[in-house]
Tab-separated table of C-alpha atoms in Angstrom:
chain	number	residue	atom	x	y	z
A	82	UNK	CA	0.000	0.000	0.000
A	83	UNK	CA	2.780	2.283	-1.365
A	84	UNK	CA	2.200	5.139	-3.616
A	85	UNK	CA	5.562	6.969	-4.252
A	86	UNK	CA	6.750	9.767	-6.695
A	87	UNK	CA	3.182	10.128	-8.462
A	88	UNK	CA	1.375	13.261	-9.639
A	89	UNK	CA	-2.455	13.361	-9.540
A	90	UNK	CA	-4.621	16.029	-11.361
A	91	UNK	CA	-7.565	16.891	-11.594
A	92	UNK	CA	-10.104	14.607	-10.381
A	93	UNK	CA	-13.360	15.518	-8.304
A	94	UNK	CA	-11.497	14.377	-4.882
A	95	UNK	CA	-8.077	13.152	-6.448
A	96	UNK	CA	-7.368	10.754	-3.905
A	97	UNK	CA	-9.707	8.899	-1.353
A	98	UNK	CA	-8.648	6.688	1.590
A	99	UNK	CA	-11.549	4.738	3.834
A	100	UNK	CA	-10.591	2.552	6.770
A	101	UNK	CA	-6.864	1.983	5.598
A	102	UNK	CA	-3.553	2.850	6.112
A	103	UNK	CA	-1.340	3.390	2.817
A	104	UNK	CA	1.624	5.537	2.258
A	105	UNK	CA	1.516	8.403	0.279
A	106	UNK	CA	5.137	9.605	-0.413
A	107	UNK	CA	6.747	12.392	-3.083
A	108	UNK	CA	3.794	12.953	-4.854
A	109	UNK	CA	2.188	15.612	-6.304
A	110	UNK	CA	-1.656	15.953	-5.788
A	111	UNK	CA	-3.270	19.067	-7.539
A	112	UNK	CA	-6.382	20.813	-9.000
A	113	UNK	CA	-8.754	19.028	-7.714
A	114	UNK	CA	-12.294	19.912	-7.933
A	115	UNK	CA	-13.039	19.229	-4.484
A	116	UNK	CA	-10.517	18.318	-1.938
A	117	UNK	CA	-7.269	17.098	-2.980
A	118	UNK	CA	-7.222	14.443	-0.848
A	119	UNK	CA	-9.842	12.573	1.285
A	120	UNK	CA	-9.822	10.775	4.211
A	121	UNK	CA	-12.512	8.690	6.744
A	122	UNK	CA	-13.779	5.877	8.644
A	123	UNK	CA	-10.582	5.231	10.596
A	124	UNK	CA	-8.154	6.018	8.143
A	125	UNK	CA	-4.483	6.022	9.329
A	126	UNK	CA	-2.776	6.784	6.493
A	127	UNK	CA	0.399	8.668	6.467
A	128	UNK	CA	1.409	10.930	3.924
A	129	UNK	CA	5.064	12.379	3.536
A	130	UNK	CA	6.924	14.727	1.342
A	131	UNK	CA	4.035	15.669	-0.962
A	132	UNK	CA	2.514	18.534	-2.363
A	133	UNK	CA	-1.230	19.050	-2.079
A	134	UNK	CA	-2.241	21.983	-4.420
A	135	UNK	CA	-4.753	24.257	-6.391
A	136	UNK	CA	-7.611	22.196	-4.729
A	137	UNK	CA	-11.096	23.540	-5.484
A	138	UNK	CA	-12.244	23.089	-1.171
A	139	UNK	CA	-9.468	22.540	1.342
A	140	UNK	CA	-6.405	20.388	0.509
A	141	UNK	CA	-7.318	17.591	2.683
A	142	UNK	CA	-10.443	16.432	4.305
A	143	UNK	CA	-10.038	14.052	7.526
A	144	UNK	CA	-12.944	12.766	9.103
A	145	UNK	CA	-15.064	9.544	11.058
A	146	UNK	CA	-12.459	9.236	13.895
A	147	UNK	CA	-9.548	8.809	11.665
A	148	UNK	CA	-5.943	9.482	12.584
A	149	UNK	CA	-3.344	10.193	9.440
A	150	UNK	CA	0.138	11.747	9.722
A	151	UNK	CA	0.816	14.426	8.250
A	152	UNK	CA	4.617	14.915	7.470
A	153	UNK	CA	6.797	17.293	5.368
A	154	UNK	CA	4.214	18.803	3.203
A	155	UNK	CA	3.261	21.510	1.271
A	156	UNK	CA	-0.621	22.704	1.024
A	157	UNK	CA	-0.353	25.577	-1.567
A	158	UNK	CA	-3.176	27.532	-2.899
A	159	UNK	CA	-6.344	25.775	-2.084
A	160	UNK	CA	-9.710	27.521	-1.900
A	161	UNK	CA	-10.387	26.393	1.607
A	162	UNK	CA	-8.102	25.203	4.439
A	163	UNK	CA	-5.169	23.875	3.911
A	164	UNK	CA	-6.636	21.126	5.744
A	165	UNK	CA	-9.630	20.230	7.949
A	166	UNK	CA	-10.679	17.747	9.991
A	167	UNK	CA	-13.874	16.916	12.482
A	168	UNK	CA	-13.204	16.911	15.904
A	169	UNK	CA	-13.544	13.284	16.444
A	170	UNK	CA	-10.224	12.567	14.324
A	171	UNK	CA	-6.417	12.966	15.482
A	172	UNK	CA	-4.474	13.886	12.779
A	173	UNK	CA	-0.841	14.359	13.456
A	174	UNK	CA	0.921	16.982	11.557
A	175	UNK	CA	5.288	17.785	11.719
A	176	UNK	CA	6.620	19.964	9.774
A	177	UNK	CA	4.232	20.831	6.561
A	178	UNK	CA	4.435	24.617	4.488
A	179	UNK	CA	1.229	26.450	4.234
A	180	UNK	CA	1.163	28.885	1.907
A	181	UNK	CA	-1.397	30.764	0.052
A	182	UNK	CA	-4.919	29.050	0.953
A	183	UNK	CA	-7.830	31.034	1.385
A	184	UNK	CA	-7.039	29.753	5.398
A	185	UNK	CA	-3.804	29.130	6.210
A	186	UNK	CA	-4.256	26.904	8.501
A	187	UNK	CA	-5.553	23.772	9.701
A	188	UNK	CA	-9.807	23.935	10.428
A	189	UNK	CA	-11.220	21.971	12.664
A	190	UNK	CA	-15.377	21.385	13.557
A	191	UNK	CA	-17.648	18.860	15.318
A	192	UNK	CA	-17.995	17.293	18.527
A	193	UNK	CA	-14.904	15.839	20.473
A	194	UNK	CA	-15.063	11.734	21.241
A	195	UNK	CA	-13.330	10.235	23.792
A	196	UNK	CA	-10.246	11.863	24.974
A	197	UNK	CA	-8.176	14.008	22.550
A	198	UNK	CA	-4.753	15.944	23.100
A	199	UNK	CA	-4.003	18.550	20.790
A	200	UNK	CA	0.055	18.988	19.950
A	201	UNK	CA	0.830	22.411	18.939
A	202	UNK	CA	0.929	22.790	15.428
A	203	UNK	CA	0.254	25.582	12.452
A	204	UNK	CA	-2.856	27.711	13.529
A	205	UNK	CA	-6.148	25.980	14.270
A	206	UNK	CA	-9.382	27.686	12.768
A	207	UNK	CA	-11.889	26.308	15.062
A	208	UNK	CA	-15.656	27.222	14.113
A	209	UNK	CA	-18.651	25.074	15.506
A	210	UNK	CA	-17.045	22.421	18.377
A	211	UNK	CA	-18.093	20.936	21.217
A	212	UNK	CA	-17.237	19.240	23.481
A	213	UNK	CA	-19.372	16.398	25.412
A	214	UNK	CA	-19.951	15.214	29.191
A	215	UNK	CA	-18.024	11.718	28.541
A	216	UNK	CA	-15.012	13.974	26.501
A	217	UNK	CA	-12.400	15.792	27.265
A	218	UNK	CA	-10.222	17.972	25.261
A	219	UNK	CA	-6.207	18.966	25.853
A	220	UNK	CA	-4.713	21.507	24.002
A	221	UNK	CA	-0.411	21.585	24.576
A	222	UNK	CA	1.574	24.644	25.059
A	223	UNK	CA	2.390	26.718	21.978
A	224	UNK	CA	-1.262	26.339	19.941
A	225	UNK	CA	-2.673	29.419	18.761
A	226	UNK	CA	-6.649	28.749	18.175
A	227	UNK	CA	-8.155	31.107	15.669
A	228	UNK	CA	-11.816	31.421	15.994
A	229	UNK	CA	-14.654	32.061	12.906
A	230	UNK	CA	-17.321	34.764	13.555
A	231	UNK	CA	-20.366	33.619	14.810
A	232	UNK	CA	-19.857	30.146	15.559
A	233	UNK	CA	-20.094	28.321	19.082
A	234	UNK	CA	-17.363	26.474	21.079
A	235	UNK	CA	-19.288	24.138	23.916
A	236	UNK	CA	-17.747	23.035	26.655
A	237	UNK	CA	-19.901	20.159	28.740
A	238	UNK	CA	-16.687	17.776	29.351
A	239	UNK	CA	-13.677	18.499	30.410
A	240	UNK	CA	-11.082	21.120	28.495
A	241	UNK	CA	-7.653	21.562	29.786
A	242	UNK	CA	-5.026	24.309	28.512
A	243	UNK	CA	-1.828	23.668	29.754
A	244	UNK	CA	0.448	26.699	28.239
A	245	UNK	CA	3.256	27.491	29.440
A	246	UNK	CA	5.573	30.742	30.476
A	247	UNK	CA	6.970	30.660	26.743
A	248	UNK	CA	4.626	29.203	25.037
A	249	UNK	CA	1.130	30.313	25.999
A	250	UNK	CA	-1.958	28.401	24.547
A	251	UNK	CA	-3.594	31.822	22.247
A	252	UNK	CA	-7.001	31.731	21.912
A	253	UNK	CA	-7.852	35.079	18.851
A	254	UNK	CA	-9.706	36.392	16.295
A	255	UNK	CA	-9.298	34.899	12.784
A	256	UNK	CA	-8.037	38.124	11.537
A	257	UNK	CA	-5.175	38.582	14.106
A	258	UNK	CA	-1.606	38.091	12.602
A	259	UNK	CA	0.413	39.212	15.835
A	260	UNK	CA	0.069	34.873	16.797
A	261	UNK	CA	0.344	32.611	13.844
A	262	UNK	CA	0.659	34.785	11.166
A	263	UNK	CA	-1.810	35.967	8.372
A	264	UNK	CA	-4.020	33.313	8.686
A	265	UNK	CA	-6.663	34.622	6.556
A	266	UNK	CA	-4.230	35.151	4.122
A	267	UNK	CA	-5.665	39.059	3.232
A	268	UNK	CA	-1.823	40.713	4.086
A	269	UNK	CA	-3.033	44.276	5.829
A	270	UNK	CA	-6.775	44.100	4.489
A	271	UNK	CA	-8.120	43.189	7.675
A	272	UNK	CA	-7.547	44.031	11.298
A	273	UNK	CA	-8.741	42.342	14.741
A	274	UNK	CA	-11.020	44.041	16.907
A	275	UNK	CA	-13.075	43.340	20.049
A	276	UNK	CA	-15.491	40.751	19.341
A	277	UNK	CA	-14.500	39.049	17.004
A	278	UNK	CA	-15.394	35.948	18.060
A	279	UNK	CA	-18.375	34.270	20.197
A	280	UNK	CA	-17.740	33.062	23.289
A	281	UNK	CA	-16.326	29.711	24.552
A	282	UNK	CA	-18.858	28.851	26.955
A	283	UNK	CA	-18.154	26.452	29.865
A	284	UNK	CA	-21.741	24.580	30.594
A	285	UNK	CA	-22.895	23.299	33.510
A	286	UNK	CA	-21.729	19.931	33.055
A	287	UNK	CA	-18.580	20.995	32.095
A	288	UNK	CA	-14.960	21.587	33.066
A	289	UNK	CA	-12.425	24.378	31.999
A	290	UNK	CA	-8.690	25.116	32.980
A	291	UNK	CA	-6.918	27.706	32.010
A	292	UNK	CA	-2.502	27.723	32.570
A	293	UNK	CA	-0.808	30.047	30.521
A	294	UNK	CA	-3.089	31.376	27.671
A	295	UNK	CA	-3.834	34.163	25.828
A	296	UNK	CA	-7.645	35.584	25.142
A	297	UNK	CA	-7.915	38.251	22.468
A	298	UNK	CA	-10.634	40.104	20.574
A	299	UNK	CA	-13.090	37.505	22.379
A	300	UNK	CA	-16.824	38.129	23.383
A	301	UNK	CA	-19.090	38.104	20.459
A	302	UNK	CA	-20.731	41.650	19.878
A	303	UNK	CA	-24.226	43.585	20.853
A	304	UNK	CA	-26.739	41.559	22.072
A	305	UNK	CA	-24.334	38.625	22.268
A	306	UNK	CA	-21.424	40.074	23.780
A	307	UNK	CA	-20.848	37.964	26.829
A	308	UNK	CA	-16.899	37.529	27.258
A	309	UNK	CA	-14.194	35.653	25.674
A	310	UNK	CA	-15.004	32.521	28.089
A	311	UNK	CA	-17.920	32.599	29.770
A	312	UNK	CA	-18.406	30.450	32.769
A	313	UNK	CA	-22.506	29.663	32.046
A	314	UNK	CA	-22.662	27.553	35.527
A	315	UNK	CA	-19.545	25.325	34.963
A	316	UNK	CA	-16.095	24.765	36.799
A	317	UNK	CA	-13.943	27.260	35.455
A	318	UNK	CA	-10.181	27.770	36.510
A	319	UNK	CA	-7.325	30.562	35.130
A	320	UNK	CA	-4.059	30.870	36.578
A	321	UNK	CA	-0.958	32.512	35.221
């Protein structure tokens, strides 16, 4: 389950992988229609040294609890993310180049299974998540999480941020380059502001700690402008 040194063009999703685990090495994989590459149902495939490019949605799709590795690759100029993936996957990613998606960065939606520990990697763009009573969520020291206007971020289980002096965990608006760069890839266009983003909410089922992070241009605006993290009856617990 090898493919090596291989360029793919222009399919509707150029390559697909379901419940397997190939090996996707020095390829090319461009123009795609959709995403350039595709992967679901427990998919653990790993993918090294490639270039995923010109796709017509993100570069790569990961979904239905799968966990790929992503190694040494290039997403350039796709019309989405560089990559997504739905919370109940693990993708690992070392080392890749974004440059020049509509988002660069890595999106991420859905609801959190089981227990999941985010390593620090290129920017998250986190829109609709949640995160259940029976889940918890970890995110390591170093992440910056970008967040999409108007979308919700649920906390019933258990979220820990463990930051650190350094390398703060950076929770920010989608448009803020200070952390992670020009995300939104728009150069000076755009600016942050306050309110960027809706809330994180901590429900009353749920769990949040706080060590080491950064909250900026949180709290939704008018009639929904209720803080960065709002604590709506939860366990809720900043330090540093």
């Amino acid at each position: 389950n090898l493919l090596r040194g291989a360029i793919v063009r222009y399919g509707y999703t150029n390559i697909a992988v379901n419940s397997a685990a190939p090996k996707l090495k020095n390829s090319v994989i461009s123009h795609s229609q959709s995403y350039g590459v595709r992967i679901e149902t427990n998919a653990n495939p790993l993918l090294e040294n490639n270039q995923v490019l010109f796709s017509g949605d993100s570069g790569l799709y990961i979904s239905g609890a799968s966990q790929p590795s992503l190694v040494n690759t290039t997403f350039g100029f796709n019309l989405d993310y560089a990559a997504e993936f739905t919370a109940d996957s693990l993708p690992s990613f070392t080392a890749n180049t974004l440059v020049g998606n509509h988002y660069n960065g890595f999106g991420v939606s859905g609801t959190v299974t089981g227990n999941k520990v985010w390593q620090k990697t290129d920017p998250l763009i986190v829109s609709y998540l949640t995160v259940p009573s029976d889940s918890s969520l970890t995110v390591l020291a170093g992440q910056v999480i970008k967040r999409l206007e108007y979308t919700s971020l649920g906390i019933y289980g258990t979220l820990n941020v463990t930051g650190a002096a350094d390398a703060p965990v950076v929770f920010t608006s989608l448009k803020d380059d200070a952390y992670g760069g020009d995300t939104n890839n728009d150069g000076s266009a755009t600016s942050p502001g306050a309110g960027d983003w809706d809330p994180l909410y901590v429900r009353n089922t749920g769990s949040a700690t706080f060590d080491h992070a950064v909250v900026r241009y949180g709290g939704g605006s008018g009639y929904y402008s209720t803080g960065g993290i709002n604590n709506n009856g939860g366990t809720l617990t900043v330090s540093h």
